GROMACS .gro file of C-alpha atoms in nm:
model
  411
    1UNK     CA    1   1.642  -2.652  -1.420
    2UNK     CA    2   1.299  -2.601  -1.534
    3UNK     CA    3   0.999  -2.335  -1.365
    4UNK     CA    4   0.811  -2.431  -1.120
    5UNK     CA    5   0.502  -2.225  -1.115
    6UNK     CA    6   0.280  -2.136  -0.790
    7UNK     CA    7  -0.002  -2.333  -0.779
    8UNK     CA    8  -0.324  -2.197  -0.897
    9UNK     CA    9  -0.588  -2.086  -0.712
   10UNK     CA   10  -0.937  -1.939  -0.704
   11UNK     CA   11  -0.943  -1.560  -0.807
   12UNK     CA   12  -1.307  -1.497  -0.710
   13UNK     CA   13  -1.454  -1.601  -0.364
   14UNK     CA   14  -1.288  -1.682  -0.046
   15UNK     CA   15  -1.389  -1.391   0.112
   16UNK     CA   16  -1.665  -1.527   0.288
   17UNK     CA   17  -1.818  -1.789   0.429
   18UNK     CA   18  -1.959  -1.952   0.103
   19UNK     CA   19  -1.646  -2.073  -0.080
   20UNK     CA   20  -1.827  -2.389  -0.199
   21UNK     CA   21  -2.085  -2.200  -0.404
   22UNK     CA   22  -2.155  -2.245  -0.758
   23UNK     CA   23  -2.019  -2.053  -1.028
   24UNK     CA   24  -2.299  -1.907  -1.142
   25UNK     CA   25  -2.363  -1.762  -0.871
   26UNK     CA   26  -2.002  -1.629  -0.795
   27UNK     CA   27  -2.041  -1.450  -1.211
   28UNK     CA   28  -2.395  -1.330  -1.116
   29UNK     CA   29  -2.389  -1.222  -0.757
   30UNK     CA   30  -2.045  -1.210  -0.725
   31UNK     CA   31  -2.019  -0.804  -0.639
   32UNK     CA   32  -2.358  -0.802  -0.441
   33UNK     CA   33  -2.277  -1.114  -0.203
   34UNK     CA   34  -1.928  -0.981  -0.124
   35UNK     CA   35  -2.052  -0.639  -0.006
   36UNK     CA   36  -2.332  -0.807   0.185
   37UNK     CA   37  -2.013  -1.037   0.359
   38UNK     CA   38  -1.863  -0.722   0.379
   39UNK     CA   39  -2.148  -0.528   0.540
   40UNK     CA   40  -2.163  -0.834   0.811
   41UNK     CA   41  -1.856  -0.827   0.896
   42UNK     CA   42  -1.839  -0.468   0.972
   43UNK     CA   43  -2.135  -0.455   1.214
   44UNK     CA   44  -1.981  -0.784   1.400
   45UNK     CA   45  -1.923  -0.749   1.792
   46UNK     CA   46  -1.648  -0.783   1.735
   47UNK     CA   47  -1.606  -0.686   1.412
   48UNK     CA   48  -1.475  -0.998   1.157
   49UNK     CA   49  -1.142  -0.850   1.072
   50UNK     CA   50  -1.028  -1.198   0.906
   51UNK     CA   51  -1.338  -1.161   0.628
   52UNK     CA   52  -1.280  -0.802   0.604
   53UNK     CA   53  -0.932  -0.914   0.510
   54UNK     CA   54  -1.013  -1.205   0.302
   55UNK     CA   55  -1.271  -0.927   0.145
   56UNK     CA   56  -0.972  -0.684   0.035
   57UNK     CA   57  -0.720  -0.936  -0.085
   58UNK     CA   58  -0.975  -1.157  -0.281
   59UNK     CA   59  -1.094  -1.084  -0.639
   60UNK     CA   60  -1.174  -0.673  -0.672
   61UNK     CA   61  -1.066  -0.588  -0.372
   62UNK     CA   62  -1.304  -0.384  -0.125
   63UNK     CA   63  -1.482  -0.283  -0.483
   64UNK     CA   64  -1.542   0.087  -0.398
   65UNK     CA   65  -1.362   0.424  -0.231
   66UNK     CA   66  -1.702   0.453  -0.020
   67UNK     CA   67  -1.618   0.067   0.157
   68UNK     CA   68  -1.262   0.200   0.200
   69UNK     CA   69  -1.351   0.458   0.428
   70UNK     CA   70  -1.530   0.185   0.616
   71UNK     CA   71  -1.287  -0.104   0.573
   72UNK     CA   72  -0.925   0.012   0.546
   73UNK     CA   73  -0.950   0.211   0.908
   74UNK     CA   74  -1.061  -0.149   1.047
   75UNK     CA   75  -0.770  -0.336   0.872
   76UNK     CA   76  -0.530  -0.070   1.056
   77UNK     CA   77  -0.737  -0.079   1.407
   78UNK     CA   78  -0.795   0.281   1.386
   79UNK     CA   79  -1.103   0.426   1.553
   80UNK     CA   80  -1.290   0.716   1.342
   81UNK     CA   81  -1.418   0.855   1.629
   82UNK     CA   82  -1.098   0.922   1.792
   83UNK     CA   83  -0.886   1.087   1.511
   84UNK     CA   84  -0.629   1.353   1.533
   85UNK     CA   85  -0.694   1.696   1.458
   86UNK     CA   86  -0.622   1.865   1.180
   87UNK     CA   87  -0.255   2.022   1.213
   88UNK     CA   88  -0.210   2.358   1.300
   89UNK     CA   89   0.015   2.602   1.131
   90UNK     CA   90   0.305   2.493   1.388
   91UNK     CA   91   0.341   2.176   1.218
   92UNK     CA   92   0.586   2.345   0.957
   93UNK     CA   93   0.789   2.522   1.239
   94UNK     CA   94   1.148   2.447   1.263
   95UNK     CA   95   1.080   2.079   1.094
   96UNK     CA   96   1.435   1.936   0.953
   97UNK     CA   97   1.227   1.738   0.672
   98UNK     CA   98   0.992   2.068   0.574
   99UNK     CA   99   1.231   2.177   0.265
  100UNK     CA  100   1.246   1.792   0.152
  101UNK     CA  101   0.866   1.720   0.162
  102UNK     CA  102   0.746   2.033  -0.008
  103UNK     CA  103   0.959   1.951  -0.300
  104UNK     CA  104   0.864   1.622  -0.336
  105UNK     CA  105   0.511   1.684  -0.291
  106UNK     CA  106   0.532   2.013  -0.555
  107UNK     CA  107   0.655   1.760  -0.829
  108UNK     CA  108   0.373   1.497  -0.727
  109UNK     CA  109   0.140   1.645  -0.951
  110UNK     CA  110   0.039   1.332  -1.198
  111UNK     CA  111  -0.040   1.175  -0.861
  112UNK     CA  112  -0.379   1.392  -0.880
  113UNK     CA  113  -0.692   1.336  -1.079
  114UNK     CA  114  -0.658   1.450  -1.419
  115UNK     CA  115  -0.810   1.804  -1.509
  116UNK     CA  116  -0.817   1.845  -1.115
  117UNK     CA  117  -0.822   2.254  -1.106
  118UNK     CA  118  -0.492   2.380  -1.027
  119UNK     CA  119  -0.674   2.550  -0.669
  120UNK     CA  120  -0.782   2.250  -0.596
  121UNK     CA  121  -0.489   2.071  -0.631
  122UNK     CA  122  -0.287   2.286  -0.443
  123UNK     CA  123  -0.505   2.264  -0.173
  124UNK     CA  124  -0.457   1.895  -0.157
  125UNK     CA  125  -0.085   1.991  -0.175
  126UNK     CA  126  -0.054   2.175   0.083
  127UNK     CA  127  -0.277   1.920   0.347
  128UNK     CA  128  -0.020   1.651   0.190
  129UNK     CA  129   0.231   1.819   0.372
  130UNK     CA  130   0.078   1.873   0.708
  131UNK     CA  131  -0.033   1.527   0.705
  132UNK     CA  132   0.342   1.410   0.645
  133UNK     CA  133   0.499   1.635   0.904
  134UNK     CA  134   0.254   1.545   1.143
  135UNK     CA  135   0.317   1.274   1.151
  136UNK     CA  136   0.639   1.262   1.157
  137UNK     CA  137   0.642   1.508   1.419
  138UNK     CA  138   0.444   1.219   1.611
  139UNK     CA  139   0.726   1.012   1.583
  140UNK     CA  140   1.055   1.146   1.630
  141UNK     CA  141   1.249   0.790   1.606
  142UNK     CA  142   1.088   0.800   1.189
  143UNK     CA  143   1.300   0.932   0.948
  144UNK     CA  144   1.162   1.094   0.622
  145UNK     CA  145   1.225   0.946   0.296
  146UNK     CA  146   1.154   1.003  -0.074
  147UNK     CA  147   0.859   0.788  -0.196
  148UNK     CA  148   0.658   0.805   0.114
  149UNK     CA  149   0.444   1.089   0.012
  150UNK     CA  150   0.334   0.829  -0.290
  151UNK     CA  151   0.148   0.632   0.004
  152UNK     CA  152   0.044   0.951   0.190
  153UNK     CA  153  -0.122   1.084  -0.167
  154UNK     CA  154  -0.311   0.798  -0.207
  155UNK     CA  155  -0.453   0.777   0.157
  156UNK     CA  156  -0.555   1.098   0.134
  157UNK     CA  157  -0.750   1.084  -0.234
  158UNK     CA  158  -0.963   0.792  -0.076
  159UNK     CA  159  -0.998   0.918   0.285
  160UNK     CA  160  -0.921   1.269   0.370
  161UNK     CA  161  -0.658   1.448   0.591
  162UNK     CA  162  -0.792   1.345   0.932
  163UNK     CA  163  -0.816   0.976   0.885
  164UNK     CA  164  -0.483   0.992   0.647
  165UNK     CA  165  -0.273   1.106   0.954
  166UNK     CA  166  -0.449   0.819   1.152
  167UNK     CA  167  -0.371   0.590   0.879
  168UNK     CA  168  -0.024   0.677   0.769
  169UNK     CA  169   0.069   0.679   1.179
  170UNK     CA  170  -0.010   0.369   1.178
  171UNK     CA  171   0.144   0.198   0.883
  172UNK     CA  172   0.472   0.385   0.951
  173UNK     CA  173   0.530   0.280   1.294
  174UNK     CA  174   0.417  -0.088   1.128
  175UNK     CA  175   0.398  -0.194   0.761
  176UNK     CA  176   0.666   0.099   0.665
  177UNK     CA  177   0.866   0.102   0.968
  178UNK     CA  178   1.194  -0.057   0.736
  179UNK     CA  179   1.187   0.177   0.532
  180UNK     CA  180   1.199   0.494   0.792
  181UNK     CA  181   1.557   0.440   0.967
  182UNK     CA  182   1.805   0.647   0.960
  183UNK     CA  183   1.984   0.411   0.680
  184UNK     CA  184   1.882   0.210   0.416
  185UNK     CA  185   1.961  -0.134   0.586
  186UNK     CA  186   1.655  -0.271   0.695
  187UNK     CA  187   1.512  -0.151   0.367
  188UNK     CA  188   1.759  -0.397   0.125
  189UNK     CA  189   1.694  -0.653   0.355
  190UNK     CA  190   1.355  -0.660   0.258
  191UNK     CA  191   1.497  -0.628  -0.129
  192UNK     CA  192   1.686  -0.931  -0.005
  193UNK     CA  193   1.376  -1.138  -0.026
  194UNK     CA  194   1.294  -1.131  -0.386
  195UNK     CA  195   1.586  -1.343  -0.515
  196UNK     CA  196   1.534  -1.632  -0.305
  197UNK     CA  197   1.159  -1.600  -0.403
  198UNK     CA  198   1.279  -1.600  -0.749
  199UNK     CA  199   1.542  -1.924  -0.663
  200UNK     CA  200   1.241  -2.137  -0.491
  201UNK     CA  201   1.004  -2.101  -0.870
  202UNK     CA  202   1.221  -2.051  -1.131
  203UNK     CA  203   1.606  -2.153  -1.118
  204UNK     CA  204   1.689  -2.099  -1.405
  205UNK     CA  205   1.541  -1.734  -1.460
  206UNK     CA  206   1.715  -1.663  -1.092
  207UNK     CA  207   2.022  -1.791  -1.201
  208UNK     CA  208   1.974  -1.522  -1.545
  209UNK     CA  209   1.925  -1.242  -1.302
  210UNK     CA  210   2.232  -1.327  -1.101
  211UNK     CA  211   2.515  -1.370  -1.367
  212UNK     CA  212   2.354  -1.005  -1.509
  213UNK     CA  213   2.435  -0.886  -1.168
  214UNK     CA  214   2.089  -0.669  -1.185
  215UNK     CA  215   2.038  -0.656  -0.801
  216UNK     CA  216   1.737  -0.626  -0.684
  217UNK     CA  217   1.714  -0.208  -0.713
  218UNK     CA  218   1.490  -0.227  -0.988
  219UNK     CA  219   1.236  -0.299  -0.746
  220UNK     CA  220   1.258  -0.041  -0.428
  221UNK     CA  221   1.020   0.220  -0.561
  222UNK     CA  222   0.735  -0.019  -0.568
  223UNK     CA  223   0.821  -0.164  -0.258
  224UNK     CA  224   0.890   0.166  -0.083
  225UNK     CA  225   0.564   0.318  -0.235
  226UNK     CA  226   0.334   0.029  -0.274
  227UNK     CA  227   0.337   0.091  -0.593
  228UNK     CA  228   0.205   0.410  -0.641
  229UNK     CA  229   0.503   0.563  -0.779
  230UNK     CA  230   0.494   0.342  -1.070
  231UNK     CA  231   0.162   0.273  -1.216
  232UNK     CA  232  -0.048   0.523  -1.413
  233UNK     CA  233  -0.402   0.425  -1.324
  234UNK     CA  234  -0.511   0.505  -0.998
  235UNK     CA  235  -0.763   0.205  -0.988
  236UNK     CA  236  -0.479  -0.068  -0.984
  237UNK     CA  237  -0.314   0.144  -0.704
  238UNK     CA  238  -0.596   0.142  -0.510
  239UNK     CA  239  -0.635  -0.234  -0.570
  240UNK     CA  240  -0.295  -0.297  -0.447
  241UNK     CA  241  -0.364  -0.117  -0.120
  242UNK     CA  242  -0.661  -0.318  -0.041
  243UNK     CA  243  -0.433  -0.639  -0.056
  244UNK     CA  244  -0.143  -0.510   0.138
  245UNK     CA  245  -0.351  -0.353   0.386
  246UNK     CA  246  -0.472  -0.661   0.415
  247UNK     CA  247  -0.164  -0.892   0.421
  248UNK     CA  248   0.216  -0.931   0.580
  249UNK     CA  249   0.417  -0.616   0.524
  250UNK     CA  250   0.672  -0.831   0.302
  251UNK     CA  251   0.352  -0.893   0.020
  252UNK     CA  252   0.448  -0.599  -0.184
  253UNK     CA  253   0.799  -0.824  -0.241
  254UNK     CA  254   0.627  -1.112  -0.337
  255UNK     CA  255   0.434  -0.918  -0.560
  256UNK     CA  256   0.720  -0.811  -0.699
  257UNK     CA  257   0.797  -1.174  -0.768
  258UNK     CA  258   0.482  -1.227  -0.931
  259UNK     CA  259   0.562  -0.937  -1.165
  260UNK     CA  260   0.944  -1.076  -1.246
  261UNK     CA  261   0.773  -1.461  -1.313
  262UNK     CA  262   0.547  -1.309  -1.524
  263UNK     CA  263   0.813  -1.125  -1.751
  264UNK     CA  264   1.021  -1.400  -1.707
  265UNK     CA  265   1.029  -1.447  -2.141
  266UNK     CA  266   1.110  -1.045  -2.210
  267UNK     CA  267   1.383  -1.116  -1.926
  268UNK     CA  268   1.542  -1.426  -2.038
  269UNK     CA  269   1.555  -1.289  -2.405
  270UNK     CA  270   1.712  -0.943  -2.283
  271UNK     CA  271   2.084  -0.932  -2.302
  272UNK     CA  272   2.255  -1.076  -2.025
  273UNK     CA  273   2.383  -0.747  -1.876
  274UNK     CA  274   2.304  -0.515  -1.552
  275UNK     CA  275   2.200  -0.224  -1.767
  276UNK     CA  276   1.962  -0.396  -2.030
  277UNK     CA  277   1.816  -0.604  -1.718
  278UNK     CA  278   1.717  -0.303  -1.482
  279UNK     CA  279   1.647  -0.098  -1.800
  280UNK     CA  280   1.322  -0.396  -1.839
  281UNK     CA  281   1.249  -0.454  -1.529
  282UNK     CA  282   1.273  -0.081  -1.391
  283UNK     CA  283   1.007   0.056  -1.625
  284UNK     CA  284   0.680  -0.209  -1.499
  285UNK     CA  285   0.417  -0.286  -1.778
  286UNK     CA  286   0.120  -0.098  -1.726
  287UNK     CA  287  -0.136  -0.405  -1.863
  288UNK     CA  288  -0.083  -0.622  -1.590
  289UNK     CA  289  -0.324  -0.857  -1.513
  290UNK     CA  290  -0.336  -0.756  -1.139
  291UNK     CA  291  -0.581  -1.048  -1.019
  292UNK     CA  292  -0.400  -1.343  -1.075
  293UNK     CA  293  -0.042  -1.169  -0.995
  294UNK     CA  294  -0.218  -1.077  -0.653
  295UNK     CA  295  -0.353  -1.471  -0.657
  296UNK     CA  296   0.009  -1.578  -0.754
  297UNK     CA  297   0.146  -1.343  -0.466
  298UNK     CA  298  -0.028  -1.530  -0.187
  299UNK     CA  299  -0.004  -1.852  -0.320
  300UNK     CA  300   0.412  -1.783  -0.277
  301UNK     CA  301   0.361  -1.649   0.058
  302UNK     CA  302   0.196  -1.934   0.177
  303UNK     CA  303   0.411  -2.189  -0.021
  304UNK     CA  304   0.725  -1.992   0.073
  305UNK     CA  305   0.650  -1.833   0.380
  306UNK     CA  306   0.930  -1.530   0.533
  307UNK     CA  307   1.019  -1.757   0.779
  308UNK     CA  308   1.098  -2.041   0.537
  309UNK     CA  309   1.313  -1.807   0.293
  310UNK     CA  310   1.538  -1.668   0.598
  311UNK     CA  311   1.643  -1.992   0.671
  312UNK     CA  312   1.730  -2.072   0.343
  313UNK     CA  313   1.882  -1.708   0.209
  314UNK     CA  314   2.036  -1.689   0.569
  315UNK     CA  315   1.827  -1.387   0.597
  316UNK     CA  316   1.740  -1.279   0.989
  317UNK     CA  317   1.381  -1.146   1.001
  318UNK     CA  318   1.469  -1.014   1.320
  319UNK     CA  319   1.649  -0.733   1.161
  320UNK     CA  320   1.337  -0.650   1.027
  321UNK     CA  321   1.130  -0.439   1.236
  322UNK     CA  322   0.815  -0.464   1.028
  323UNK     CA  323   0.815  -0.876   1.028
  324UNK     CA  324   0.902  -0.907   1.418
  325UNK     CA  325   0.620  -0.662   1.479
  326UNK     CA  326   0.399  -0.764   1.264
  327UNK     CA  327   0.239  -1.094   1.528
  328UNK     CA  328   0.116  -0.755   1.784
  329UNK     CA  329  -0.055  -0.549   1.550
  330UNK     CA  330  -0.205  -0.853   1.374
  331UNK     CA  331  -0.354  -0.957   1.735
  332UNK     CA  332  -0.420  -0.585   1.761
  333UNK     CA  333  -0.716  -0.570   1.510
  334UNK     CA  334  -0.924  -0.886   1.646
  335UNK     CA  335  -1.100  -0.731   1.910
  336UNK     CA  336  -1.259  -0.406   1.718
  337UNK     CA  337  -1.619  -0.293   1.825
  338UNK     CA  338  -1.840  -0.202   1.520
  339UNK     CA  339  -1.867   0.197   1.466
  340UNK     CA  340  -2.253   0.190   1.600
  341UNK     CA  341  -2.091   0.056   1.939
  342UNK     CA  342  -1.767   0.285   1.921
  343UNK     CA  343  -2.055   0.617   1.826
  344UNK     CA  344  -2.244   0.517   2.145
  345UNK     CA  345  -1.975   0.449   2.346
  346UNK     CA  346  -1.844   0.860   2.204
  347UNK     CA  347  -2.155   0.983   2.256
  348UNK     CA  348  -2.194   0.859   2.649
  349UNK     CA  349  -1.828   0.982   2.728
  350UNK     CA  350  -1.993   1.311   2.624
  351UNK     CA  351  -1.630   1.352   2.362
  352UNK     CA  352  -1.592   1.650   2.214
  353UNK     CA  353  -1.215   1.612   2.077
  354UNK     CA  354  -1.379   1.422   1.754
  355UNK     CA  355  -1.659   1.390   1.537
  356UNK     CA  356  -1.722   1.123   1.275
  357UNK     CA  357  -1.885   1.319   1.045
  358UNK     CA  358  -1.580   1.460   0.847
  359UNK     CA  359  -1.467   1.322   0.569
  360UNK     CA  360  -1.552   0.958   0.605
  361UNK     CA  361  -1.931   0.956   0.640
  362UNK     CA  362  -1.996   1.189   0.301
  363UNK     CA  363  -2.295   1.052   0.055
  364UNK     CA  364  -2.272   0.790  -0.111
  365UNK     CA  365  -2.430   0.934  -0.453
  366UNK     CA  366  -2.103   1.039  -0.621
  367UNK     CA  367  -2.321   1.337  -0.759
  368UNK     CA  368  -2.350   1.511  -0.425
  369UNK     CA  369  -2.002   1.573  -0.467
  370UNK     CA  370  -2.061   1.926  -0.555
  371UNK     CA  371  -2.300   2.017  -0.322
  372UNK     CA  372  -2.257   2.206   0.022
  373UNK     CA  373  -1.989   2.180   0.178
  374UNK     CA  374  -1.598   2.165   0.137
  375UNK     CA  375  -1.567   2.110  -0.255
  376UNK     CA  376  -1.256   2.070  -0.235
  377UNK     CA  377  -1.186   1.817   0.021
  378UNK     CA  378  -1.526   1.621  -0.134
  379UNK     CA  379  -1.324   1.571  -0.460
  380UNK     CA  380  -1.044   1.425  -0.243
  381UNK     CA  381  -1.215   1.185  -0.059
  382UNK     CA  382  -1.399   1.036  -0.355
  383UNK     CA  383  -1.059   0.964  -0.498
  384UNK     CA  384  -1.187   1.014  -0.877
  385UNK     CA  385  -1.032   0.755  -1.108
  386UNK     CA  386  -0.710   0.899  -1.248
  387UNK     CA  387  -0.498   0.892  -1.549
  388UNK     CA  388  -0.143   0.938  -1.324
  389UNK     CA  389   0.171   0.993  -1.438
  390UNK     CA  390   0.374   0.674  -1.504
  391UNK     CA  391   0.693   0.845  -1.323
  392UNK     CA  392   1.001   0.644  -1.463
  393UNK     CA  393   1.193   0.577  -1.170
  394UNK     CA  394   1.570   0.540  -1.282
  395UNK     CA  395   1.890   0.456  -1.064
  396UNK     CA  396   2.237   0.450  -1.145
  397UNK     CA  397   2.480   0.171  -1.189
  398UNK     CA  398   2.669   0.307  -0.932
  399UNK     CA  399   2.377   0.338  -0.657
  400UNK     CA  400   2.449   0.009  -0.550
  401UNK     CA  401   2.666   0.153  -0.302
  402UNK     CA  402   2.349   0.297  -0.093
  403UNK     CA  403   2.457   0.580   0.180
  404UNK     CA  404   2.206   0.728   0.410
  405UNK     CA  405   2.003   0.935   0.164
  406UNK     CA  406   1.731   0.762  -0.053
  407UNK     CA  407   1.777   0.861  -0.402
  408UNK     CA  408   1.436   0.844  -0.559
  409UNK     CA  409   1.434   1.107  -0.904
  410UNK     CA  410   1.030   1.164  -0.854
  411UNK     CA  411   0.953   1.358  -1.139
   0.00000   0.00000   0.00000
């Protein structure tokens, strides 16, 4: 049976209300009408959270870290005046995940900007893991596991530790919550998604991938990290985030889709065998053309919808926590007041628990960066385009067998 490909679709545009516009003017004034859109949105009453959307998932994303700061809190219904404070030295008291975290963040150095000073970066360190434990100490029913200070890294290299707590609370109890039980159930259920994916587009290349009994382990560290764990240039990682911010919480699967589609020659010309197969697929290209696999990604999700592939996997979505919770938060985010209405509205309740000024309000000139002020934290929030490490993340034959404990080698 031959591929059927997703149909194409427009990789620039759609973000705004002007879809029908000429070409020209999408090549020309492409970048300056989608931050105007962009701008709009944000001072809406209330604020346009489906353009803002649209914004991050459509061609370059939300374009720069500075409309991050702005945009991603929005996408997450987080209010910047109302952020938690930074954790005190308690934090690290008597946590059961303490000993776990600081080794995992201690060997996330590639995650940093290269020829970051080692002061610097251990500064970052260290706020890495109050932010985790916070949060975790926030929610008791989460359980730690390894790859989830790859999304708490990146959230803090964009937006600093206040707003990362704020953010990473969120997405935990949300977008991650599959991934943070006390077993790795719910988590290969959402693995369990790719194959029929796979089945609906390309029958034959599923069928490959079945008799080579590769399983779909190849692929948790990018789900489980959004990526980060795997590619080497911050700037695609930060791209990524903008869509699933953006999107479902089962994207980052069909992304994964998009990625095995687009390999779909090296794999059918690999040896049909577990090892050779997850050897390929585990170790993801780092030249991928991340616009039209994003493009490809929603045009399965709305051609193959979750809904559609339970029914015919005999998957149950309602053992996923992050799908049957997903509707709430969704409705959640339409009714945001702009941050001129939510600063006036701080200012006449007379607050003095939060201020906005911290780390998401900094200059915009990139060259400021090094004047008063925290240095340090400054270099974080700017989240400096990075050479990372391209960790190699490698599991066993034998790991198909999951227990409890995540084995993620983060090296």
């Amino acid at each position: 049976m031959g591929m059927r490909k997703p149909k194409k679709k427009k990789q620039n545009g759609g973000f705004g209300g002007n879809e029908n516009g000429s070409v020209t003017r999408e090549l020309d004034g492409g970048r300056k009408h989608k931050l105007t859109v962009i701008h709009q949105a944000l001072i809406r009453d209330p604020v346009d959270i489906e353009t803002l959307r649209r914004a991050a998932a459509s061609k370059g994303g939300l374009l720069t870290d500075e409309l991050r700061r702005k945009v991603w809190p929005k996408l997450l219904n987080i209010n910047v005046y109302d952020l938690p404070h930074k954790p005190g030295r308690d934090v690290r008291e008597n946590h059961k995940d303490y000993n776990q975290v600081v080794l995992d963040v201690r060997r996330s150095m590639k995650r940093f900007p290269k020829g970051m000073p080692t002061a610097e970066r251990a500064v970052l360190q260290e706020q890495l893991i109050d932010i985790i434990l916070e949060v975790l100490k926030r929610n008791p029913q989460l359980h730690y596991y390894q790859g989830y200070h790859d999304v708490a890294v990146t959230l803090l290299l964009v937006v600093g530790e206040r707003m990362s707590i704020a953010m990473l609370d969120t997405l935990s109890n949300f977008h991650l919550r599959d991934f943070m039980d006390p077993t790795m159930d719910r988590t290969k259920h959402i693995l369990n998604y790719l194959m029929p994916i796979l089945e609906q587009v390309d029958a034959e290349l599923h069928d490959f991938m079945i008799r080579s009994e590769v399983g779909t382990i190849f692929a948790l560290s990018w789900l489980i990290t959004w990526y980060g764990h795997v590619l080497s240039d911050f700037k695609h990682t930060l791209r990524l985030y903008d869509f699933f911010l953006a999107s479902h919480p089962l994207m980052p699967i069909y992304l994964a889709a998009t990625i095995v589609l687009h390999r779909e020659k090296e794999v059918k010309q690999t040896e049909c065998d577990m090892a050779m197969v997850h050897h390929l697929l585990s170790r993801i290209p780092q030249d991928l053309p991340y616009e039209l696999l994003i493009g490809q990604a929603q045009d399965l999700f709305e051609q193959y919808p979750p809904l559609l592939l339970a029914k015919r996997a005999a998957l149950q979505s309602r053992k996923s926590l992050s799908i049957s919770s997903f509707q709430t938060f969704h409705l959640s985010t339409l009714h945001q007041r702009p941050d001129s209405v939510l600063q006036r509205l701080t200012r006449a309740q007379g607050s003095t628990t939060s201020r906005h000024g911290l780390e998401v309000s900094l200059p915009a000139a990139q060259g400021q960066l090094w004047r008063e002020g925290n240095k340090v934290m400054k270099m974080a929030v700017w989240g400096l385009s990075a050479t990372l490490g391209a960790a190699v993340f490698a599991v066993a034959q034998t790991a198909m067998d999951w227990g409890p404990d995540l084995i993620l080698q983060l090296f």
